[in-house]
CSV table of C-alpha atoms in Angstrom, one decimal:
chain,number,residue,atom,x,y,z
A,1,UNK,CA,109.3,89.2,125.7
A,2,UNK,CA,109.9,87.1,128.8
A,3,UNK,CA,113.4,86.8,128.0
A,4,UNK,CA,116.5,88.4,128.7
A,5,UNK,CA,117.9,90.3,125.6
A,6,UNK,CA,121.5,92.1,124.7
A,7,UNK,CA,121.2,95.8,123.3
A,8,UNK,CA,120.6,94.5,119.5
A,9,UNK,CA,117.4,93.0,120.7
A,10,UNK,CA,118.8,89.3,120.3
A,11,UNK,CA,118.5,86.6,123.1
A,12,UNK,CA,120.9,86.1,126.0
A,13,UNK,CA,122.3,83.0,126.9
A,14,UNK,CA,120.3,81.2,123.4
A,15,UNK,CA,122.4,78.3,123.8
A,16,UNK,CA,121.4,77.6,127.1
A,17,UNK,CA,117.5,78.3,126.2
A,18,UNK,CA,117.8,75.9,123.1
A,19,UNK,CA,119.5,73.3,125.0
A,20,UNK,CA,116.0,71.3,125.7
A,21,UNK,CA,115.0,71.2,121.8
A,22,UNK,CA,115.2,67.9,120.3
A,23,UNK,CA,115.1,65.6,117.2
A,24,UNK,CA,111.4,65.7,117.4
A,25,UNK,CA,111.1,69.3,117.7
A,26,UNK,CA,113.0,70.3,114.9
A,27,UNK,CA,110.9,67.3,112.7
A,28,UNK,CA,107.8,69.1,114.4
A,29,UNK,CA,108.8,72.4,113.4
A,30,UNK,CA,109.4,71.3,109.9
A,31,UNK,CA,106.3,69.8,109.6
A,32,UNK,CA,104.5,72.8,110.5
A,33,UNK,CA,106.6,75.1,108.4
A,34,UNK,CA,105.5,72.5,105.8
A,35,UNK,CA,101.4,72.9,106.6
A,36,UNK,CA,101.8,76.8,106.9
A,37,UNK,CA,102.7,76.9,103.1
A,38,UNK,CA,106.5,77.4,103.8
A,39,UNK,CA,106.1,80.5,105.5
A,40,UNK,CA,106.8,81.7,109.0
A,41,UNK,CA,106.1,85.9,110.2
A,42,UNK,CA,110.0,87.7,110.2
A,43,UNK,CA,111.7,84.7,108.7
A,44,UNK,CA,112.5,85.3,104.9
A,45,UNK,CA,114.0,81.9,102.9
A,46,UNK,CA,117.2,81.1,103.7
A,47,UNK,CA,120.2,83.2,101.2
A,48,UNK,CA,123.4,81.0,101.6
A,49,UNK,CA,122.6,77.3,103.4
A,50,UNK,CA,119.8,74.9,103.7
A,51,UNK,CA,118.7,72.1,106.0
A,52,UNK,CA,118.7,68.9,104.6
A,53,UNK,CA,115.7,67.0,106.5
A,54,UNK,CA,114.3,63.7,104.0
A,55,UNK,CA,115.6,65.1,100.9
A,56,UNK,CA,114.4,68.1,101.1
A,57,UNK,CA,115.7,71.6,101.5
A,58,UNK,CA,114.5,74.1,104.4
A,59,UNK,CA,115.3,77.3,105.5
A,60,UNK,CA,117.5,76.9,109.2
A,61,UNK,CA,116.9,79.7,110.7
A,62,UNK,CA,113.0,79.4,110.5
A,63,UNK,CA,112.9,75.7,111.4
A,64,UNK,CA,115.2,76.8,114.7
A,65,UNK,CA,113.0,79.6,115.0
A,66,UNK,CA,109.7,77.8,115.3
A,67,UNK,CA,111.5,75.3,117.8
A,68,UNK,CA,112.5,77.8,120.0
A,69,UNK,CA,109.0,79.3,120.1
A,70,UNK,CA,107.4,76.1,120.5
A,71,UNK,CA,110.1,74.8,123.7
A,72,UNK,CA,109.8,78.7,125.4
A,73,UNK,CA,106.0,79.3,124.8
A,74,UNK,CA,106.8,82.6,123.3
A,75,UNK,CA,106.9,84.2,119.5
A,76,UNK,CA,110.8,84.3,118.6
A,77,UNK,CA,111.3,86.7,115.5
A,78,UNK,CA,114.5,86.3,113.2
A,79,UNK,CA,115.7,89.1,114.3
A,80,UNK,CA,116.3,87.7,118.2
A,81,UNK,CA,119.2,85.9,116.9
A,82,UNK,CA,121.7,85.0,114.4
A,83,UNK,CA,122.2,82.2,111.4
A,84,UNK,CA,125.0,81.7,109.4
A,85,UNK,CA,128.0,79.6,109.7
A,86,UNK,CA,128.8,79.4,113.0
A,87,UNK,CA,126.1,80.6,114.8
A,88,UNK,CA,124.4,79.2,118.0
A,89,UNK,CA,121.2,77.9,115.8
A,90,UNK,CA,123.8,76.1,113.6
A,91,UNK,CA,125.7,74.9,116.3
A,92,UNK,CA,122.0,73.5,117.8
A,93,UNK,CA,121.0,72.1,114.5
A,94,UNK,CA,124.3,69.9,114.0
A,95,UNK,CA,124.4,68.9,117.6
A,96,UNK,CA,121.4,67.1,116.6
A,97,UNK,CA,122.7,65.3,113.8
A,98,UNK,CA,121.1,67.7,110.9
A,99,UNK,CA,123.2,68.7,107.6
A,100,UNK,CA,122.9,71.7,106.6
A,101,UNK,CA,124.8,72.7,103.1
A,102,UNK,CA,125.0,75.3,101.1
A,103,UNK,CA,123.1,76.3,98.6
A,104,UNK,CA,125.6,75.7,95.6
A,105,UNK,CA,127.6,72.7,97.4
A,106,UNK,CA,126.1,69.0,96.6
A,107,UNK,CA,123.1,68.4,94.7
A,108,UNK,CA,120.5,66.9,96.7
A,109,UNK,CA,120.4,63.6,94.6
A,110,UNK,CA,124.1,63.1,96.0
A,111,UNK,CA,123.6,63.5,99.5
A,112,UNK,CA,122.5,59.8,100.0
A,113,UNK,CA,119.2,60.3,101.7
A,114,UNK,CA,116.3,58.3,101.8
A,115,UNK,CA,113.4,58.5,99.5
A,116,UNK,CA,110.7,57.8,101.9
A,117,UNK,CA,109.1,60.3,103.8
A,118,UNK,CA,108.4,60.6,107.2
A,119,UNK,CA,105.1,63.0,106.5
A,120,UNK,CA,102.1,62.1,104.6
A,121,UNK,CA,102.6,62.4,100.7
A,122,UNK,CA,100.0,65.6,101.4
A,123,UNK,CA,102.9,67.9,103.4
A,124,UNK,CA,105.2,67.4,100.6
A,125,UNK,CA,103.6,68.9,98.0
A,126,UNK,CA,105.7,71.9,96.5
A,127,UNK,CA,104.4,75.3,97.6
A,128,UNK,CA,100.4,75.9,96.3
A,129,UNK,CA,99.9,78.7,93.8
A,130,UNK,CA,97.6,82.0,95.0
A,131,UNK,CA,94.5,82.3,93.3
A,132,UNK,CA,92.6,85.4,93.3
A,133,UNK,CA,88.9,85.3,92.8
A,134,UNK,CA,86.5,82.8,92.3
A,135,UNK,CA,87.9,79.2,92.2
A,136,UNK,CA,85.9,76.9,90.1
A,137,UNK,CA,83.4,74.2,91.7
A,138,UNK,CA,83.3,76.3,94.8
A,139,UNK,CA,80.8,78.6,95.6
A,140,UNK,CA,79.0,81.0,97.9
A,141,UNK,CA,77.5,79.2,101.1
A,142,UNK,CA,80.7,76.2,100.5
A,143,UNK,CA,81.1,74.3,103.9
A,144,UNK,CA,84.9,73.2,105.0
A,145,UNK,CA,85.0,70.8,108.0
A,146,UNK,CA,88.3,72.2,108.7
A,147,UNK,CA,90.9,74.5,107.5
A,148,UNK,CA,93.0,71.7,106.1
A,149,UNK,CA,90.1,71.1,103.3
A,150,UNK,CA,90.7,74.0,102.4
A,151,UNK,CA,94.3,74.0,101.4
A,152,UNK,CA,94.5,71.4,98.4
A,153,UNK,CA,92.6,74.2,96.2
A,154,UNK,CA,94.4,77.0,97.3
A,155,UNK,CA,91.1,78.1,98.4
A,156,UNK,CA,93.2,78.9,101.7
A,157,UNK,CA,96.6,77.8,101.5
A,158,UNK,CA,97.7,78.6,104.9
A,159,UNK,CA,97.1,76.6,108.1
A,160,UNK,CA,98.0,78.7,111.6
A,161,UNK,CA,97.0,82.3,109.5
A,162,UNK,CA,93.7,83.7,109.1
A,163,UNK,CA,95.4,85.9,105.7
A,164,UNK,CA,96.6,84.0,102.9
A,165,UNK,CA,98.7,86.6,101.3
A,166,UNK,CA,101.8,88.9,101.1
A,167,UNK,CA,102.7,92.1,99.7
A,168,UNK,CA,104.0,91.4,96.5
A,169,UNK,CA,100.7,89.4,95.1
A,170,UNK,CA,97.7,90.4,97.0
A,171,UNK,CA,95.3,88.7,99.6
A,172,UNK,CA,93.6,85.8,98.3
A,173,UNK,CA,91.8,84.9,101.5
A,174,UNK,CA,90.8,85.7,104.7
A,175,UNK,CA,89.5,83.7,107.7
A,176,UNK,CA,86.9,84.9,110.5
A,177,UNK,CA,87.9,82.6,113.6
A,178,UNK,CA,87.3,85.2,116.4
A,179,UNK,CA,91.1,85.4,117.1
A,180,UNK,CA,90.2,89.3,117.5
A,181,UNK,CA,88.4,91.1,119.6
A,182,UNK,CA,88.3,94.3,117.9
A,183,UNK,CA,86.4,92.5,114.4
A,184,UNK,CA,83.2,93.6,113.1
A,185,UNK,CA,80.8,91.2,111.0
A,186,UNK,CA,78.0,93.6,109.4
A,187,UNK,CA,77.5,91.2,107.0
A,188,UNK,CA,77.7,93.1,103.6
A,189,UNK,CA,80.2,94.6,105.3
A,190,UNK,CA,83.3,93.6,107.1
A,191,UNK,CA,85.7,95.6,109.9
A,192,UNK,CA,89.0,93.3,109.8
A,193,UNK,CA,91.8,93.3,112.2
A,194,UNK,CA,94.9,92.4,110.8
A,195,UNK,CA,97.8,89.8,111.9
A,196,UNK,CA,100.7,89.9,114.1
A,197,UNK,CA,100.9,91.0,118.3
A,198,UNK,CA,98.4,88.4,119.2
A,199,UNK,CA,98.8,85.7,121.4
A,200,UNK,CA,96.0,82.8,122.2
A,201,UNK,CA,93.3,85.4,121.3
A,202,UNK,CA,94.7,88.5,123.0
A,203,UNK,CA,96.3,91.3,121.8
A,204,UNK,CA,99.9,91.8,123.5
A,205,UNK,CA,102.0,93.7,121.0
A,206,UNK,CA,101.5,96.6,118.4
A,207,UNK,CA,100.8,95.5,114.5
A,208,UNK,CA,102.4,96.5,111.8
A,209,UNK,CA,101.9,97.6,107.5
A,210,UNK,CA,105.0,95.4,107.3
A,211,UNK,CA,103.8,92.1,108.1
A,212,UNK,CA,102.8,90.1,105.1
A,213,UNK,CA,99.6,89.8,105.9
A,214,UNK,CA,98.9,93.3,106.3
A,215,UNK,CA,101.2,94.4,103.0
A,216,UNK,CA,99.1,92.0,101.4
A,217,UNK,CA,95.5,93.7,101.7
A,218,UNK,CA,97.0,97.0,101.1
A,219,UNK,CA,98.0,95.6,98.0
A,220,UNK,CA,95.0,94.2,97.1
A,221,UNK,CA,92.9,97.5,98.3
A,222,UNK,CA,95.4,99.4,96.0
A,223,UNK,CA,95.1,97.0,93.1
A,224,UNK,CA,91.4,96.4,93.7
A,225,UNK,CA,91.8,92.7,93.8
A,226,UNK,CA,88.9,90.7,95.3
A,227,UNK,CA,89.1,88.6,98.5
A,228,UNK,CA,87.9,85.6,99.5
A,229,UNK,CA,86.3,85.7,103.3
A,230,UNK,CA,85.2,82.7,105.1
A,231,UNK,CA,83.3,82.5,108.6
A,232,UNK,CA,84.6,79.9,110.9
A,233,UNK,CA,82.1,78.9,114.0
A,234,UNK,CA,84.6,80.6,116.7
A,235,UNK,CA,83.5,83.8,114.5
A,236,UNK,CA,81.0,85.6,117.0
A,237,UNK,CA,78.5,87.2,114.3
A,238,UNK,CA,75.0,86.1,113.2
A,239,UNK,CA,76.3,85.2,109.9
A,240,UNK,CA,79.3,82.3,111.1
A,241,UNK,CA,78.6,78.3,111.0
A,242,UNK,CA,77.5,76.3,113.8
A,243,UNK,CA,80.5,73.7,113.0
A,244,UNK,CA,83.1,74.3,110.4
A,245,UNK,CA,83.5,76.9,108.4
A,246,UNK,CA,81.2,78.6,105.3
A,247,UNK,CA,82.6,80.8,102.2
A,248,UNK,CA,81.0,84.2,102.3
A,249,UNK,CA,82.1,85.3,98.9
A,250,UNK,CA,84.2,88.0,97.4
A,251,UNK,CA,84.9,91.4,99.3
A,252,UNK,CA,87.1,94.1,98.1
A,253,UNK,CA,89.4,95.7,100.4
A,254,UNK,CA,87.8,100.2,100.7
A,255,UNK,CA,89.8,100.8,103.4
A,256,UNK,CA,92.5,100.8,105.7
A,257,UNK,CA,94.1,102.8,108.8
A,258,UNK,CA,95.5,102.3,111.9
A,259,UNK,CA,93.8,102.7,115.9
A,260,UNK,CA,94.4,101.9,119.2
A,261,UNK,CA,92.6,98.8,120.2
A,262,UNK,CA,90.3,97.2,123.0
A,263,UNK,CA,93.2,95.9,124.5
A,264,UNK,CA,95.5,99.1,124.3
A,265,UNK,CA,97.5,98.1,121.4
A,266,UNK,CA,97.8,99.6,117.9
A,267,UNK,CA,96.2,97.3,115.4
A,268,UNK,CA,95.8,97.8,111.6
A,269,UNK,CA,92.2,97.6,110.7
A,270,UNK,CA,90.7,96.9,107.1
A,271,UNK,CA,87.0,97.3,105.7
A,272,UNK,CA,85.6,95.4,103.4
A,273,UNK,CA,82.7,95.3,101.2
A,274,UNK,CA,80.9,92.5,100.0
A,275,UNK,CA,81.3,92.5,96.1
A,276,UNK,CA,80.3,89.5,94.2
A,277,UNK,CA,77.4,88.4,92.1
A,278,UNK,CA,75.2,86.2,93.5
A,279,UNK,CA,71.3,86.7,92.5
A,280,UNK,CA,70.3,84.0,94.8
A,281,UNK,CA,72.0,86.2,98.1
A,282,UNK,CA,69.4,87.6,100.3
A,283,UNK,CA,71.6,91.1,101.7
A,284,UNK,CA,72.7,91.7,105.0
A,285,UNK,CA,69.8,93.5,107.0
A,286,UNK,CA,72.3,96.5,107.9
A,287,UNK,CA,72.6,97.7,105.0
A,288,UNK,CA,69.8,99.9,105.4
A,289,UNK,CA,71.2,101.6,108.8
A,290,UNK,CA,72.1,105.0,108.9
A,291,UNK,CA,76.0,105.7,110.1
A,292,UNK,CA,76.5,109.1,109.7
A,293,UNK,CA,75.7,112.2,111.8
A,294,UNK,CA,73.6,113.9,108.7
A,295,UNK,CA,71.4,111.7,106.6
A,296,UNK,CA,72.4,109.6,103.9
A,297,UNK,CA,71.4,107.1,101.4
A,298,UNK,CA,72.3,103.7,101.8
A,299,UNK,CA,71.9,101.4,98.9
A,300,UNK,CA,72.6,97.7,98.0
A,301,UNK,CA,74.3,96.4,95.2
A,302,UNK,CA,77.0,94.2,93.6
A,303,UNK,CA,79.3,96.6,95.9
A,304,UNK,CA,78.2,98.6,98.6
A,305,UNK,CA,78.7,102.0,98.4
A,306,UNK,CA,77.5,105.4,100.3
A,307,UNK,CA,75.4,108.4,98.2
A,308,UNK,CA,77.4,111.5,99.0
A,309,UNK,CA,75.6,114.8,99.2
A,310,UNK,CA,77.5,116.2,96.3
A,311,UNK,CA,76.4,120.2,96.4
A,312,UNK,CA,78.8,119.8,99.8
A,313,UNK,CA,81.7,118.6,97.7
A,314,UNK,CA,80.5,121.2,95.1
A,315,UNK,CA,81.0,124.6,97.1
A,316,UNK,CA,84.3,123.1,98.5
A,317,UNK,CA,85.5,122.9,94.6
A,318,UNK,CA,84.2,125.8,94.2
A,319,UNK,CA,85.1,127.8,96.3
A,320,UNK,CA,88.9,127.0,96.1
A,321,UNK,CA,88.5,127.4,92.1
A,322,UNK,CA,89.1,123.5,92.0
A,323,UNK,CA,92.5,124.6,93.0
A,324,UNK,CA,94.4,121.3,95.1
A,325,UNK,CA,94.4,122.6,98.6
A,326,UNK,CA,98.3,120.5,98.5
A,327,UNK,CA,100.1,121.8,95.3
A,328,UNK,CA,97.7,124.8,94.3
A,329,UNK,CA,97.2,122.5,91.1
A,330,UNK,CA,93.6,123.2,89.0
A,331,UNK,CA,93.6,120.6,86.4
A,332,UNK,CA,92.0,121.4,82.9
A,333,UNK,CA,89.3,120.0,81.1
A,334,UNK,CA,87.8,120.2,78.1
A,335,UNK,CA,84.7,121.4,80.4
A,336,UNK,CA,86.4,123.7,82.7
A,337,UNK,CA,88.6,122.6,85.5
A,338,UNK,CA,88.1,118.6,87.7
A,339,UNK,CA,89.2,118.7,91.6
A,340,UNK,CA,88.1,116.0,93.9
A,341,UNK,CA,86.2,116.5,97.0
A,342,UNK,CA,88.3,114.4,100.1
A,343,UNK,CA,86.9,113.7,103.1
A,344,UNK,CA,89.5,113.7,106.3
A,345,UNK,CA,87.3,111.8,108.5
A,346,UNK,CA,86.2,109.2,106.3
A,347,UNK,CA,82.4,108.4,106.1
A,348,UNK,CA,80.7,105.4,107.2
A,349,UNK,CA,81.6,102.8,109.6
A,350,UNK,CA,83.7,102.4,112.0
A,351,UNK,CA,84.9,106.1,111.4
A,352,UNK,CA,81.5,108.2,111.1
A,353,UNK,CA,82.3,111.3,109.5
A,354,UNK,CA,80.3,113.7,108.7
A,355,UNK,CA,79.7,114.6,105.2
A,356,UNK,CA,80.3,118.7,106.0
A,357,UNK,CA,82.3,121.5,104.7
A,358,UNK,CA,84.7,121.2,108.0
A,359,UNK,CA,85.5,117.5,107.3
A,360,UNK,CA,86.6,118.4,103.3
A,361,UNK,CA,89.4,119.4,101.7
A,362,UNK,CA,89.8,120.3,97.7
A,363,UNK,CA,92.4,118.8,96.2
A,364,UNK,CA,93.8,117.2,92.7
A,365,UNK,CA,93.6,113.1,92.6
A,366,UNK,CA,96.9,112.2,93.2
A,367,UNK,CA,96.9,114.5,96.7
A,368,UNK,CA,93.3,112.7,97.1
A,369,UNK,CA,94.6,109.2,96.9
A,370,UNK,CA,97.9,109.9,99.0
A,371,UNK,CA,95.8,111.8,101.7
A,372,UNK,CA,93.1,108.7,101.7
A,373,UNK,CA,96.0,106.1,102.1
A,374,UNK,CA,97.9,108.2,104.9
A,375,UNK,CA,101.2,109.2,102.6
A,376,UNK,CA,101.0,112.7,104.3
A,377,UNK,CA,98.8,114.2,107.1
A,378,UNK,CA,98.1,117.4,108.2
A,379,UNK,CA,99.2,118.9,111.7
A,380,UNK,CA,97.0,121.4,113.6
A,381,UNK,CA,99.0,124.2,112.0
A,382,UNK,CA,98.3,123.2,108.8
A,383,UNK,CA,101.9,122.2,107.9
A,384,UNK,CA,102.7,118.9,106.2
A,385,UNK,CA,103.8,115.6,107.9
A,386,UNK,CA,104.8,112.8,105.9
A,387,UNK,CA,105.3,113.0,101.9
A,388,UNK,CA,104.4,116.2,101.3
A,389,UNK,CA,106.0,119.8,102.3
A,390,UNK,CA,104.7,122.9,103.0
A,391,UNK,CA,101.6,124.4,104.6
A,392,UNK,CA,97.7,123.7,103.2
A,393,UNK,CA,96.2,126.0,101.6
A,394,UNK,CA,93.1,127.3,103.4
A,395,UNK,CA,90.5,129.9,102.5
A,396,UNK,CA,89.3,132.4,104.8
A,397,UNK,CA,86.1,131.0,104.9
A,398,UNK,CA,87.1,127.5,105.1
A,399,UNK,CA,86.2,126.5,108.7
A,400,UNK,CA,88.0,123.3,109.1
A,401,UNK,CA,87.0,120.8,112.2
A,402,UNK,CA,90.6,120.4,113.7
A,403,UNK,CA,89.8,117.3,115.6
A,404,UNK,CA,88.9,115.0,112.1
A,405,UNK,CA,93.0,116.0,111.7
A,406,UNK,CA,94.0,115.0,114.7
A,407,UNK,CA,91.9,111.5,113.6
A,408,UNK,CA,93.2,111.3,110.3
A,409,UNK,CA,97.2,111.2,111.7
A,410,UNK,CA,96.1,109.2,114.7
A,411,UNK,CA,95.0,106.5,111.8
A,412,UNK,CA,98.0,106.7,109.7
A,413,UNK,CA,100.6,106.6,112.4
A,414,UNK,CA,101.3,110.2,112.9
A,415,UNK,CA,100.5,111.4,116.3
């Protein structure tokens, strides 16, 4: 931030900053709120007043919020300043001639506006429903000229994001455009760098789980759903458009931790695996390559997935009794005991683990699934960090690589 702020992280001096915004740029700013499905990154809906711009109702603080961006050439978040009745972005909005009203004063019918609108009959459609999956009449191999063509489907709804979702609902789509340097196209398989801290193609602020992008592949890699990826021609890969932009297919969401990037900044990163049915699709040539210190099969299907050398996860089990290395749980079966072999470094790319007694632990499958998606780590001492307390147990004979620790915590935020 280029700016001067106060010791709550809000803007000195705003008025003086917003005095240059105009008519214009507020009508801009609504327009693009407008194309960007009625979303901006920080800025929830408004709770107690709207703007009243054309007849229709808009959240203030967001349409003074992507003003003030646009005039200083710099992202301003909701939290570097205030709305509200007599705030400075009120104050700004009014000076201009706006009404703003609250949200259980006069109906809009009575506020004597006119009908006609200022933006083509397009912008002013109410906000597009998410679709997950397949949308009919579109298929593998589809070409879009431009984003906006895709937006009247909801094959992507949103215009300045490359991920169409949130964290309630899922991710229905994801764009390619190049916008990071740290993506990987394998083809089959996809390394994904998720949304916020970039400016103009360069990385210059940490990302977060909280941004609704991000929350919204973890939900879909926790609720399996299936996403939409689509190459654009900025895309550097073998596999983008010359011009435009191509649909991939469907791609699940296996996935996701967090690294330091290229450009020294921490970045959430997502992989995905090409999932969808296509009996015409000729497979990425990569999926054949071998990732992995040891050998291991690689094979192709309708998901691609690695063959794990299971007498490895076998002697693990076995040795701990299929006791949970966690919570000293064996679960019972009608065949004996179950445990679940968990890898700390996880295998394949971009992470490269190796499929070995000193990169496994033993556990039961809920300690499996909150290890895999970094609720609780495990410190060199073998105490617990995160949701779980306590020490792991280890066997005598248990030689465990210290170092795929240290990468699991750097990965989920805990060194």
């Amino acid at each position: 931030m280029k700016y001067e702020l106060d010791v709550s992280n809000r803007l000195k001096n705003l008025m003086q900053l917003a005095a240059p915004i105009t008519v214009a740029d507020i009508e801009a700013s609504i327009k693009r709120f407008v194309l960007n499905n009625r979303e901006v990154e920080t800025y929830a809906d408004s709770t107690g007043y709207d703007l009243i711009y054309d007849g229709e109702r808009y959240p203030p603080k967001a349409i003074f919020g992507l003003a003030l961006s646009s005039i200083l050439d710099e992202q301003i978040h909701s939290y570097h300043f205030t709305g509200g009745l007599g705030s400075e972005c009120f104050k700004v909005l009014t000076r201009l001639n706006f009404e703003i009203v609250s949200k259980v004063g006069r109906p809009i019918k009575e506020l004597g506006l006119t009908p006609e609108s200022k933006f083509p009959k397009e912008t002013r459609k109410t906000k597009r429903p998410m679709i997950i999956g397949d949308i009919p009449g579109i298929r593998e191999g589809h070409y879009f000229k431009d984003r906006k063509e895709m937006m009247p489907s909801s094959f992507h709804r949103v215009w300045t994001s490359g991920i169409d979702g949130n964290g309630k609902q899922g991710t229905a789509a994801i764009v390619l455009s190049g916008g990071y340097s740290d993506d990987a196209d394998y083809g089959d398989e996809i390394v994904y760098t998720g949304a916020g801290g970039n400016k103009e193609g360069k990385q210059v602020g940490d990302q977060t789980w909280l941004q609704p992008g991000n929350a919204g592949l973890l939900t879909s890699m926790d609720q399996g759903l299936a996403v939409r990826v689509i190459r654009g021609h900025q895309h550097k890969s073998p596999y983008s458009p010359k011009s435009g932009y191509s649909y991939a297919g469907l791609y699940r969401v296996v996935d996701a931790w967090q690294e330091v990037g290229n450009e020294g900044f921490r970045i959430c990163r997502y992989r995905l695996v090409y999932s969808d049915e296509n009996p015409d699709r000729i497979p990425s040539d990569n999926t054949n390559l071998e990732y992995l210190k040891k050998t291991n099969e690689r094979r192709a299907g309708s998901i691609l997935r690695l063959v794990r050398d299971t007498k490895i996860s076998k002697s693990i089990k076995k040795l701990y009794a299929h006791q949970c290395q966690v919570c000293g749980t064996a679960i019972r079966t009608k065949n004996g005991f179950y445990s679940e072999g968990a890898h700390i470094k996880p295998l394949g790319r971009p992470h490269d683990g190796d499929d070995s007694v000193d990169n496994l632990l033993c556990l039961c499958p809920n300690h499996h699934v909150m290890f895999d998606k970094g609720m609780f780590s495990v410190d060199d001492d073998f105490t617990f960090l995160g949701d779980a307390e306590g020490r792991l147990i280890v066997h005598p004979n248990h030689h465990i690589n210290l170092e795929n620790f240290k990468y699991h915590r750097s990965s989920h935020g805990y060194d």
